[in-house]
Amino acid sequence: MNDQRICAVINIGILATPKGLKAKAGTQQGEILSLKNAYLLIEDGFIKELGTGTPDLTGIKADQILDAGGRLVTPGLVDAHTHLVFGGWRAHELQQKLAGVPYLDILAAGGGILNTVGQTRKATENELFNKAAKALDGMIALGTTTVEAKSGYGLDLENELKQLRVAKQLDERHLVDVVSTLMVAHAVPSEYKHNRNAFLDLILNTIIPAVAQENLAAFCDVFCETGVFDVAESKAILLCAQAHGMRSKIHADEIDAIGGSELAGELKAISAEHLIALQDSGIASLKTGGTIACLLPATSFYLGKPYARAQNLIAAGVPVAIASDFNPGSCPSYSLQFCMNLAAYNYRMSSEQVLTSVTLNAAAAIDKAKIIGSLEAGKLADLVIWDAETLDFLFYRFGSNLVKSVVKRGILV
Ligand code: IZC
Ligand code: ZN
């Protein structure tokens, strides 16, 4: 990285961006601003002005001007759902998965998430930091400028704090911004296998208060799923976290529809994740609760599951965000470009709807829509210059990295 500070981006062929400070739903999800022959002026890492034609560049040094060469420019991509910090990988589960062993069966047998818990507990803070920083390097090269990171591979006080402290360090030391979510309710660790109530006590009375005390997470997420946490347990955990200042997210209907999306709406969760098995009652509840549907198409791809009902959600007026779900078990890829392609072809979303889902709506899903997610005066200068002349080209030329360059907080990466 050469850390060059940029004050103007000129000669933009098309500047494509959603507009506004909150998530877009319904027909608005597909309405974006498309400026031809555009420019952007940047001051102290924030967008000062955008317009068309040639800007007044008086006082700006030549090496602070970036010529986009007639290319497409969009906001930096926002990955609103990842399990970024973890030890090891789970490539050894690939053949089992391909042979048809279900994800939840691998977990029930003590593998899956619990395998990663073992590897994460063993790893030092330094090892976890270096591994996740490398992932962030890879993500920014693919156009991602802000990432949400969940804990949930510690499952005890010491190791949940360790994971969250690593995420905080990454936010402070890496160019990519990192927003943290406490997800201690990710699985019941083996030492509590026969005493899950004691684990729930630990979460409610020790871990949530400790994380709040250190201000280590903005959100709390729960894996509300068959054999993991049921609706009543999820509700108790999320309400406790809300009382400690953490807004709710829920892994809902990833595999079975057990009431997670209905709970998301009831608790006015900021987002509900996955929604592969979503029922009509879930859609209605998300709409009532003002909850954003955070869809994870690369997980459907990797687990061989159906694709979530994106069109029904959009038609019902629920804002749709799309994220990678990067994690070692159900989505070992962090490419949002791949997710965008899957969304176009499998959710049948338009290029404009997908752009909104990985920028403004994703920013809203992590409560950052006031400062990122669109190219507008006053927001951070987080943007991607693409090796493409039109938005459709990003979806048409799938399979390679189409990023030409990335600017993060006004710095050319
Ligand atoms: O490590 O398997 N679904 N949590 C819920 C995951 C996937 C991550 C994992
Ligand atoms: Zn997840």
XYZ file of C-alpha atoms and ligand atoms in Angstrom:
423
model
C 0.000 0.000 0.000
C 1.424 3.393 -0.944
C -0.924 5.523 1.193
C -1.356 8.360 -1.262
C -3.828 11.032 -0.131
C -6.355 11.926 -2.842
C -8.142 15.286 -3.068
C -9.864 14.896 -6.439
C -11.087 12.050 -8.627
C -11.621 13.290 -12.165
C -12.683 11.891 -15.518
C -15.190 9.447 -14.029
C -17.092 7.810 -16.908
C -20.104 6.960 -14.747
C -20.469 7.680 -11.038
C -23.131 5.248 -9.787
C -24.432 5.520 -6.225
C -27.549 5.172 -4.132
C -28.456 8.329 -2.234
C -29.503 9.056 1.305
C -28.809 8.352 4.936
C -30.916 5.242 5.450
C -31.748 1.881 3.902
C -33.767 1.806 0.678
C -36.768 -0.481 0.302
C -39.191 -1.465 -2.452
C -38.796 0.346 -5.783
C -36.351 2.769 -4.145
C -33.844 -0.074 -3.730
C -33.251 0.056 -7.494
C -33.116 3.848 -7.831
C -29.568 5.089 -8.038
C -27.891 8.287 -9.148
C -25.881 7.814 -12.333
C -23.710 10.794 -13.269
C -21.828 10.790 -16.570
C -18.454 12.545 -16.925
C -18.292 13.196 -13.191
C -15.766 14.274 -10.566
C -15.394 14.088 -6.788
C -13.576 16.509 -4.525
C -12.263 15.180 -1.213
C -11.119 16.985 1.929
C -9.624 15.303 4.997
C -10.937 11.932 3.858
C -14.514 13.143 3.368
C -16.369 13.919 0.136
C -16.641 17.682 -0.251
C -18.390 17.925 -3.586
C -19.441 15.890 -6.589
C -20.511 17.082 -9.982
C -20.128 16.739 -13.721
C -17.581 18.192 -16.113
C -14.240 19.607 -15.043
C -13.835 20.793 -11.443
C -11.796 23.736 -10.236
C -8.552 22.077 -9.153
C -6.814 25.217 -7.923
C -4.591 24.472 -4.951
C -4.650 20.702 -5.452
C -1.269 19.094 -6.167
C -0.894 16.881 -9.238
C -0.202 13.749 -7.162
C -3.444 14.305 -5.227
C -5.527 14.056 -8.393
C -6.693 10.612 -9.471
C -7.750 10.251 -13.103
C -10.422 7.551 -13.366
C -9.812 7.274 -17.100
C -13.493 7.228 -18.013
C -14.186 4.245 -15.741
C -17.122 3.410 -13.469
C -16.913 4.632 -9.855
C -19.136 3.376 -7.022
C -19.101 3.668 -3.228
C -16.729 1.278 -1.457
C -18.438 -2.042 -0.767
C -19.666 -2.693 2.770
C -19.582 -6.267 4.068
C -22.256 -6.267 6.768
C -21.838 -9.894 7.887
C -18.582 -11.736 8.469
C -17.038 -14.013 11.082
C -13.675 -12.386 10.380
C -11.552 -13.418 13.364
C -10.929 -17.157 13.666
C -8.183 -19.736 14.029
C -7.530 -22.414 11.398
C -9.751 -23.416 8.472
C -12.180 -26.292 7.916
C -11.069 -27.566 4.537
C -11.017 -31.051 6.075
C -14.852 -30.906 6.142
C -15.113 -30.347 2.388
C -15.328 -34.005 1.359
C -17.920 -34.706 4.077
C -19.947 -31.773 2.843
C -19.687 -32.916 -0.774
C -20.762 -36.405 0.292
C -23.954 -34.805 1.588
C -23.366 -34.694 5.355
C -25.554 -31.779 6.568
C -23.926 -28.721 8.171
C -25.897 -29.176 11.412
C -24.901 -32.876 11.647
C -21.218 -31.960 11.482
C -21.823 -29.446 14.296
C -23.842 -31.916 16.388
C -20.948 -34.389 16.126
C -18.612 -31.815 17.711
C -17.111 -30.510 14.448
C -18.112 -27.449 12.462
C -18.192 -24.304 14.610
C -16.819 -26.282 17.576
C -13.747 -27.257 15.563
C -13.070 -23.562 14.884
C -13.670 -22.784 18.565
C -10.850 -25.174 19.471
C -8.485 -23.577 16.961
C -9.460 -20.030 17.985
C -8.991 -20.716 21.696
C -5.496 -22.066 20.974
C -4.450 -19.044 18.908
C -2.806 -15.980 20.425
C -4.202 -12.490 19.951
C -1.264 -11.760 17.672
C -1.869 -14.809 15.497
C -5.552 -13.980 15.152
C -4.713 -10.368 14.321
C -2.241 -11.291 11.576
C -4.571 -13.813 10.009
C -7.571 -11.454 9.982
C -5.444 -8.512 8.766
C -4.436 -10.631 5.795
C -8.108 -11.289 5.074
C -8.797 -7.536 5.255
C -5.966 -6.950 2.750
C -7.684 -9.411 0.427
C -11.084 -7.822 0.976
C -9.987 -4.267 0.233
C -8.303 -5.498 -2.951
C -11.752 -6.781 -3.947
C -13.421 -3.425 -3.191
C -14.587 -3.864 0.414
C -13.901 -0.802 2.573
C -15.928 -1.552 5.737
C -16.508 -4.908 7.423
C -18.692 -6.168 10.256
C -16.964 -8.848 12.367
C -18.694 -11.270 14.725
C -17.211 -13.070 17.686
C -18.493 -16.539 18.506
C -15.438 -18.781 18.261
C -14.418 -18.199 21.866
C -17.605 -19.211 23.687
C -16.097 -18.323 27.039
C -15.315 -14.962 28.609
C -11.584 -14.923 27.963
C -11.766 -16.005 24.342
C -14.798 -13.927 23.322
C -12.986 -10.869 24.714
C -9.849 -11.965 22.856
C -11.693 -12.121 19.525
C -13.422 -8.779 20.077
C -10.194 -7.076 21.135
C -8.579 -8.325 17.940
C -11.456 -6.849 15.907
C -11.013 -3.534 17.727
C -7.279 -3.559 17.019
C -7.983 -4.280 13.359
C -10.355 -1.315 13.223
C -7.685 0.918 14.734
C -4.697 -0.344 12.768
C -6.021 -1.457 9.378
C -7.324 0.927 6.721
C -10.560 -1.060 6.457
C -13.083 -0.020 9.130
C -14.280 -2.885 11.334
C -17.567 -2.871 13.275
C -17.972 -5.526 15.976
C -20.810 -7.833 16.932
C -20.906 -10.095 19.989
C -22.031 -13.549 18.873
C -21.253 -15.678 21.902
C -24.575 -17.455 21.267
C -23.095 -19.178 18.216
C -23.019 -22.726 19.611
C -23.025 -24.419 23.007
C -19.386 -25.290 23.786
C -18.616 -28.926 24.580
C -17.865 -28.214 28.260
C -21.530 -27.102 28.637
C -23.006 -29.821 26.410
C -24.892 -31.368 29.317
C -25.555 -28.096 31.107
C -26.776 -25.529 28.587
C -28.559 -23.490 31.270
C -25.214 -22.782 32.890
C -23.913 -21.540 29.537
C -26.958 -19.283 29.170
C -26.281 -17.939 32.679
C -22.673 -17.248 31.710
C -23.797 -15.331 28.607
C -26.447 -13.275 30.421
C -24.680 -12.568 33.681
C -21.004 -12.460 32.770
C -20.167 -12.194 29.074
C -22.718 -9.591 27.910
C -21.980 -7.254 30.859
C -18.198 -7.631 30.385
C -18.374 -6.873 26.654
C -20.594 -3.856 27.335
C -18.233 -2.667 30.073
C -15.283 -2.679 27.629
C -17.492 -1.253 24.869
C -16.329 -3.994 22.515
C -19.468 -4.559 20.428
C -22.181 -2.405 18.871
C -24.440 -5.385 18.157
C -25.378 -8.777 19.541
C -26.210 -11.687 17.211
C -27.610 -15.158 17.971
C -27.588 -18.359 15.894
C -31.319 -19.072 16.212
C -31.478 -22.505 14.636
C -32.558 -26.112 15.200
C -30.266 -27.682 17.789
C -28.414 -24.435 18.462
C -30.466 -21.689 20.246
C -34.253 -21.747 20.218
C -36.504 -18.691 19.977
C -36.993 -18.267 23.736
C -33.243 -18.481 24.423
C -32.451 -16.131 21.539
C -34.994 -13.625 22.836
C -33.584 -13.663 26.367
C -30.027 -13.141 25.090
C -30.927 -10.350 22.671
C -33.064 -8.512 25.244
C -30.235 -8.698 27.767
C -27.797 -7.327 25.171
C -30.263 -4.563 24.272
C -30.398 -3.582 27.939
C -26.594 -3.279 27.741
C -26.777 -1.040 24.663
C -26.225 -3.595 21.883
C -28.724 -3.630 19.024
C -29.978 -7.001 17.813
C -29.026 -9.080 14.818
C -30.256 -12.642 14.313
C -29.081 -15.581 12.208
C -32.636 -16.522 11.274
C -34.052 -19.262 9.024
C -30.602 -20.225 7.708
C -31.519 -23.893 7.653
C -34.921 -24.259 9.343
C -37.721 -21.727 9.883
C -38.085 -21.971 13.665
C -39.315 -18.404 14.242
C -36.086 -16.426 14.021
C -37.288 -13.880 11.499
C -40.547 -13.407 13.406
C -38.440 -12.716 16.511
C -36.240 -10.290 14.548
C -39.231 -8.109 13.743
C -40.625 -8.367 17.271
C -37.314 -7.152 18.745
C -36.899 -4.481 16.042
C -33.571 -6.064 15.157
C -31.419 -3.879 12.935
C -30.959 -6.860 10.601
C -31.897 -10.497 10.172
C -29.324 -12.730 8.504
C -29.616 -15.553 5.921
C -33.432 -16.013 5.681
C -33.068 -18.975 3.314
C -36.076 -20.815 4.778
C -38.067 -17.597 5.336
C -41.864 -17.899 5.563
C -44.477 -15.241 4.725
C -44.989 -14.592 8.457
C -41.288 -13.781 8.709
C -41.451 -11.303 5.840
C -44.420 -9.540 7.476
C -42.590 -9.360 10.794
C -39.387 -7.928 9.282
C -41.473 -5.252 7.573
C -43.268 -4.317 10.810
C -40.040 -4.257 12.799
C -38.155 -2.088 10.303
C -35.550 -4.860 10.056
C -33.119 -5.098 7.134
C -32.883 -8.495 5.429
C -29.194 -9.346 5.177
C -28.902 -12.053 2.522
C -25.818 -14.231 2.089
C -25.903 -15.825 -1.365
C -22.389 -17.309 -1.267
C -23.510 -19.434 1.709
C -26.435 -20.800 -0.329
C -23.903 -21.529 -3.064
C -21.407 -23.276 -0.799
C -23.926 -25.240 1.282
C -25.964 -26.157 -1.787
C -29.067 -24.528 -0.297
C -31.867 -22.586 -1.988
C -31.466 -18.849 -2.529
C -33.411 -16.540 -0.216
C -36.630 -14.908 -1.433
C -35.099 -11.573 -2.336
C -37.870 -10.567 -4.752
C -40.590 -11.222 -2.162
C -38.688 -9.187 0.403
C -38.241 -6.265 -1.988
C -41.901 -6.444 -3.057
C -42.942 -6.402 0.615
C -40.910 -3.241 1.253
C -38.156 -4.873 3.332
C -34.716 -3.388 2.514
C -32.290 -6.027 1.258
C -28.571 -5.970 2.067
C -26.138 -8.558 0.724
C -23.015 -9.690 2.564
C -20.347 -12.377 2.273
C -20.769 -14.316 5.565
C -17.010 -14.970 5.378
C -16.263 -17.801 7.834
C -14.341 -21.093 7.742
C -17.420 -23.343 7.708
C -20.270 -22.169 5.521
C -18.587 -19.530 3.347
C -14.791 -19.543 3.049
C -14.917 -16.687 0.488
C -14.907 -12.954 1.254
C -15.547 -11.788 -2.295
C -18.493 -9.413 -2.353
C -18.102 -9.293 -6.130
C -18.932 -13.009 -6.200
C -21.948 -12.332 -3.962
C -23.065 -9.562 -6.312
C -22.920 -11.949 -9.254
C -24.855 -14.630 -7.376
C -27.468 -12.038 -6.403
C -27.947 -10.932 -9.988
C -28.310 -14.456 -11.359
C -30.062 -16.226 -8.472
C -32.044 -13.515 -6.681
C -32.771 -11.995 -10.118
C -32.001 -8.563 -8.746
C -31.150 -5.692 -11.095
C -27.629 -4.288 -11.115
C -28.967 -1.151 -9.395
C -30.737 -3.153 -6.655
C -27.576 -5.153 -6.013
C -25.428 -2.023 -5.849
C -27.711 -0.591 -3.155
C -27.611 -3.915 -1.273
C -23.811 -3.922 -0.925
C -23.436 -0.198 -0.230
C -26.178 1.903 1.376
C -28.349 -0.943 2.708
C -25.314 -2.811 4.004
C -24.130 0.385 5.709
C -27.576 0.772 7.298
C -27.416 -2.839 8.519
C -24.416 -1.844 10.657
C -25.835 1.571 11.578
C -23.315 3.484 9.463
C -25.546 4.840 6.691
C -24.985 8.397 7.860
C -21.277 8.260 7.012
C -20.755 5.545 4.382
C -22.698 3.601 1.742
C -23.115 6.350 -0.850
C -21.071 8.988 -2.611
C -22.434 12.252 -1.249
C -20.958 15.389 0.264
C -20.282 14.830 3.961
C -19.745 11.072 3.761
C -16.377 9.322 3.906
C -14.438 9.182 0.635
C -14.649 5.382 0.361
C -14.897 4.449 -3.295
C -13.987 1.915 -5.953
C -12.769 2.647 -9.459
C -13.737 -0.344 -11.582
C -12.210 -1.782 -14.715
C -15.623 -1.288 -16.263
C -17.480 1.457 -18.071
C -20.992 0.540 -16.960
C -22.610 -0.956 -13.868
C -23.947 -3.942 -15.834
C -20.389 -4.816 -16.830
C -19.641 -5.808 -13.188
C -22.270 -8.522 -13.427
C -21.548 -9.519 -17.006
C -17.783 -10.133 -16.560
C -18.135 -12.421 -13.564
C -15.270 -14.460 -12.194
C -12.394 -12.002 -12.121
C -11.545 -9.100 -9.861
C -12.745 -5.998 -11.704
C -11.353 -3.524 -9.162
C -8.961 -1.029 -10.747
C -8.298 0.938 -7.543
C -9.774 1.607 -4.134
C -9.828 4.862 -2.185
C -10.477 4.504 1.566
C -10.978 7.640 3.685
C -9.392 9.606 0.849
C -6.319 7.358 0.711
C -5.436 5.481 -2.462
C -4.827 1.880 -1.462
O -18.240 -21.344 11.459
O -19.904 -22.425 10.569
N -23.626 -20.438 10.158
N -22.357 -19.802 11.784
C -23.716 -19.952 11.468
C -21.582 -20.135 10.835
C -22.377 -20.533 9.780
C -20.104 -20.065 10.875
C -19.398 -21.372 10.970
Zn -23.001 -15.829 9.855
